[in-house]
Amino acid sequence: MELKVNNNYLNPEDNELEIVERKGIGHPDNLADKLAMECSRIYSKYTYDKYNCILHHNLDKLYIGGGLFLLENGKIVRKHKIKVVLNGRISTEMNGVAIDLNKLFVPVIKRYLKSVMPRINPDEDLDININCNNYSKRDYWYTPRNIDDVPDANSILAADTALCVLHNDMTFCEKLCFNLEHSFWKTNKYGYPEPINKDIGQDIKVMVSRIGKDVTATICIPVFKDLYNTYEEYEKIIKKYEKKLNEVAQKIDNPNNYNYVINVNRKNDGTRDLYTLVKGSCVECGEEGVVGRGNDFSGLISSFRNHSVESPFGKNERYHTGRIMNYLGRKAMIRIKKELDVKCDLYILSRSHDELFNPLLYYLSLNDLSKENECRKIINEEIREDKINNILNDVEIY
């Protein structure tokens, strides 16, 4: 399918109203998304290195939550462990030789959660269940005898009828939302996010709304309950971060001169909500997260953009449209913005069992048609079958 191009790009900043959300790295839904994606990536890398092909799997049904940790007499007490259940279908063997899924996945899950939630003891605070099965109507689909039972090793067909929508620019509200949450963490040696502050957890949520020129950023930040004694001390911690977040916002390009205000843990009457945790995420107090309810592949939930509800997290790195086209398409979008300074939206619609790289719909909306040929060139260079395996070594944070 040849790429179709037109100039009907829709800019969210042309709207009177704009709403953008970001769930932080410790939000239960974000934890579920990232754990599913990282388990899938590790499995794909392992099977490709061992068998020269990525074995069939989909790990996009991960669940996390249901723990209970309380502060009693100044000490953090564990009442119930945090559960992590990795659901999905997966190849459990090759040529009759079993693959040790627990050995593959449990260390990854522990390492990631320890990175995001430094206060947990991954060996004692987590109850991890690798609840995968290899059931299928197709013989040998998840129990291949050899590489011939993995047909997509040679010919890649789309595993689903799915839509991907990608954007290459960010509005002021999107930049504000994204950068405010990102200011709370850095990347560690594994490529995982790691908090930079010791007095707050990472179950942070940012909601940015704009009406005309007026922007309000509402941010929820959990303070560790054992690190303050009075409301005044709690208020001091919150004010410290309100000041830091305003400093972050001041560095964001604001060509439209939007007026903005940043509110941390504020209620409608102006008082502060008492948002406290002891481990860093609401999974510690009964909350739950599942794949597909968090940010999209851009790291945001931009309600006033065209977007797909397709969740790529935990999907197969070899043949699933949502995973592959989101990844490769994003690389193309970044290049177009950086090299050509063009704003655009890319739509890719696959049809199940069709050739993955010959989609049913392949559509680019530009704000500047004079750069059409350059855009086509970049997309052709980035969205190619021989670039798929780049996914295996890319620890993405979104």
Coordinates of C-alpha atoms in Angstrom, one line a residue, residues 181-375:
E181 CA 6.0 14.3 35.6
H182 CA 9.4 13.6 34.1
S183 CA 11.1 16.0 36.5
F184 CA 10.6 13.5 39.4
W185 CA 12.9 10.7 38.0
K186 CA 16.1 9.8 36.1
T187 CA 17.1 6.7 34.1
N188 CA 19.3 4.1 35.8
K189 CA 21.9 1.7 34.4
Y190 CA 19.1 -0.7 33.2
G191 CA 17.3 2.0 31.3
Y192 CA 14.6 2.0 33.9
P193 CA 13.1 5.1 35.7
E194 CA 14.4 5.8 39.1
P195 CA 13.1 8.4 41.6
I196 CA 15.3 11.4 42.4
N197 CA 13.4 12.4 45.6
K198 CA 13.4 10.6 48.9
D199 CA 10.3 12.1 50.5
I200 CA 7.6 11.3 47.9
G201 CA 6.4 8.3 46.0
Q202 CA 6.0 7.9 42.3
D203 CA 2.3 7.3 42.0
I204 CA 2.0 10.8 40.5
K205 CA -0.8 12.0 38.2
V206 CA -0.8 15.1 36.1
M207 CA -3.9 16.6 34.5
V208 CA -3.5 19.7 32.3
S209 CA -6.6 21.5 31.0
R210 CA -6.8 24.6 28.8
I211 CA -9.7 26.9 28.1
G212 CA -8.6 29.5 25.6
K213 CA -5.4 31.0 26.9
D214 CA -5.8 29.7 30.5
V215 CA -4.0 26.5 31.5
T216 CA -4.4 24.7 34.8
A217 CA -2.0 21.8 35.8
T218 CA -3.5 19.7 38.6
I219 CA -0.9 17.3 40.1
C220 CA -1.3 14.6 42.7
I221 CA 2.0 13.8 44.6
P222 CA 2.1 11.2 47.4
V223 CA 4.2 12.2 50.4
F224 CA 5.7 9.4 52.5
K225 CA 3.7 9.3 55.7
D226 CA 6.6 8.4 58.0
L227 CA 8.6 11.5 57.0
Y228 CA 6.4 14.2 58.5
N229 CA 4.5 14.6 61.8
T230 CA 2.3 17.7 61.3
Y231 CA 0.1 19.1 58.6
E232 CA 2.5 22.1 58.5
E233 CA 5.4 19.8 57.7
Y234 CA 3.3 18.1 55.0
E235 CA 2.4 21.5 53.6
K236 CA 6.1 22.5 53.5
I237 CA 7.0 19.4 51.4
I238 CA 4.2 20.1 48.9
K239 CA 5.1 23.8 48.6
K240 CA 8.7 22.7 47.8
Y241 CA 7.6 20.7 44.9
E242 CA 5.1 23.3 43.7
K243 CA 8.0 25.7 43.5
K244 CA 10.2 23.2 41.6
L245 CA 7.4 22.4 39.1
N246 CA 6.9 26.1 38.4
E247 CA 10.6 26.2 37.6
V248 CA 10.2 23.3 35.2
A249 CA 7.2 25.0 33.5
Q250 CA 9.2 28.3 33.0
K251 CA 11.7 26.5 30.8
I252 CA 9.0 25.2 28.4
D253 CA 8.6 27.2 25.2
N254 CA 5.3 29.1 25.3
P255 CA 4.9 30.9 22.0
N256 CA 1.1 31.4 22.4
N257 CA 1.7 33.1 25.8
Y258 CA -0.7 30.9 27.7
N259 CA -1.4 31.8 31.3
Y260 CA -0.8 28.8 33.5
V261 CA -1.2 27.8 37.2
I262 CA 0.2 24.7 38.9
N263 CA -1.7 23.2 41.8
V264 CA -0.3 20.3 43.8
N265 CA -2.7 18.2 45.9
R266 CA -5.3 21.0 46.0
K267 CA -9.0 20.6 46.5
N268 CA -11.7 22.9 45.1
D269 CA -11.8 25.0 48.2
G270 CA -8.1 25.7 48.0
T271 CA -7.0 23.4 50.9
R272 CA -4.6 20.5 50.4
D273 CA -5.7 16.9 50.0
L274 CA -3.7 14.7 52.4
Y275 CA -2.2 12.2 49.9
T276 CA 0.2 9.9 51.6
L277 CA 1.8 6.5 51.0
V278 CA 4.5 4.4 52.6
K279 CA 6.0 2.4 49.6
G280 CA 5.3 4.8 46.7
S281 CA 2.4 3.4 44.7
C282 CA -1.3 2.8 45.4
V283 CA -0.7 -0.8 44.7
E284 CA 0.4 -0.9 48.3
C285 CA -3.1 -0.1 49.6
G286 CA -5.4 -2.3 47.5
E287 CA -5.4 -0.3 44.2
E288 CA -4.9 -2.3 41.0
G289 CA -3.4 -1.8 37.6
V290 CA -3.9 -3.6 34.3
V291 CA -2.4 -3.2 30.8
G292 CA -4.0 -0.8 28.4
R293 CA -5.5 1.7 30.9
G294 CA -2.4 4.0 31.2
N295 CA -0.6 6.4 28.8
D296 CA -0.4 5.7 25.1
F297 CA 2.8 5.1 23.3
S298 CA 3.6 8.8 23.4
G299 CA 3.5 8.8 27.2
L300 CA 0.4 10.8 27.3
I301 CA -3.4 10.7 27.1
S302 CA -4.3 13.5 24.8
S303 CA -8.1 13.5 24.7
F304 CA -8.4 16.1 21.9
R305 CA -6.2 14.3 19.4
N306 CA -7.2 11.6 17.0
H307 CA -5.8 8.5 18.6
S308 CA -6.1 4.7 18.7
V309 CA -7.3 2.7 21.6
E310 CA -4.8 0.0 20.6
S311 CA -2.5 -0.8 23.5
P312 CA 0.9 -2.0 22.3
F313 CA 2.3 -3.1 25.7
G314 CA 3.1 -6.7 26.0
K315 CA 2.3 -7.4 22.4
N316 CA 4.5 -9.6 20.1
E317 CA 7.6 -7.8 18.8
R318 CA 7.5 -9.7 15.6
Y319 CA 4.0 -9.5 14.1
H320 CA 1.7 -7.3 16.2
T321 CA 0.8 -4.1 14.4
G322 CA 0.3 -2.1 17.6
R323 CA 3.7 -2.9 18.9
I324 CA 5.7 -2.7 15.7
M325 CA 4.1 0.2 13.9
N326 CA 3.9 2.3 17.0
Y327 CA 7.7 1.7 17.5
L328 CA 8.8 2.2 13.9
G329 CA 6.3 5.0 13.2
R330 CA 7.4 6.9 16.2
K331 CA 11.0 6.8 15.0
A332 CA 9.9 8.2 11.7
M333 CA 7.8 10.9 13.4
I334 CA 10.7 12.1 15.5
R335 CA 13.0 12.4 12.5
I336 CA 10.4 14.3 10.5
K337 CA 10.0 16.9 13.3
K338 CA 13.7 17.1 14.0
E339 CA 14.9 17.3 10.3
L340 CA 12.1 19.0 8.6
D341 CA 10.2 20.9 11.3
V342 CA 6.9 19.6 9.9
K343 CA 3.9 18.8 12.0
C344 CA 2.1 15.6 11.0
D345 CA -0.2 12.7 12.0
L346 CA 0.4 9.2 10.7
Y347 CA -2.3 6.6 10.4
I348 CA -1.5 2.9 9.9
L349 CA -4.4 0.3 9.7
S350 CA -3.5 -3.3 9.3
R351 CA -5.8 -6.2 8.5
S352 CA -5.4 -9.6 10.1
H353 CA -3.3 -12.1 8.1
D354 CA -2.3 -9.4 5.5
E355 CA 1.3 -8.5 5.0
L356 CA 2.3 -6.4 8.0
F357 CA 4.3 -4.0 5.9
N358 CA 1.5 -3.7 3.3
P359 CA -1.2 -2.1 5.5
L360 CA -4.8 -1.6 4.5
L361 CA -4.5 2.1 5.2
Y362 CA -1.3 4.1 5.2
Y363 CA -2.0 7.8 5.6
L364 CA 0.0 11.0 6.5
S365 CA -1.6 14.4 7.3
L366 CA 0.9 17.3 7.0
N367 CA 0.7 21.0 7.8
D368 CA 3.2 21.7 5.0
L369 CA 2.8 19.8 1.7
S370 CA 6.0 21.4 0.3
K371 CA 7.9 18.8 2.5
E372 CA 5.9 15.8 1.2
N373 CA 8.7 14.1 -0.6
E374 CA 11.2 14.5 2.3
C375 CA 8.5 13.0 4.6

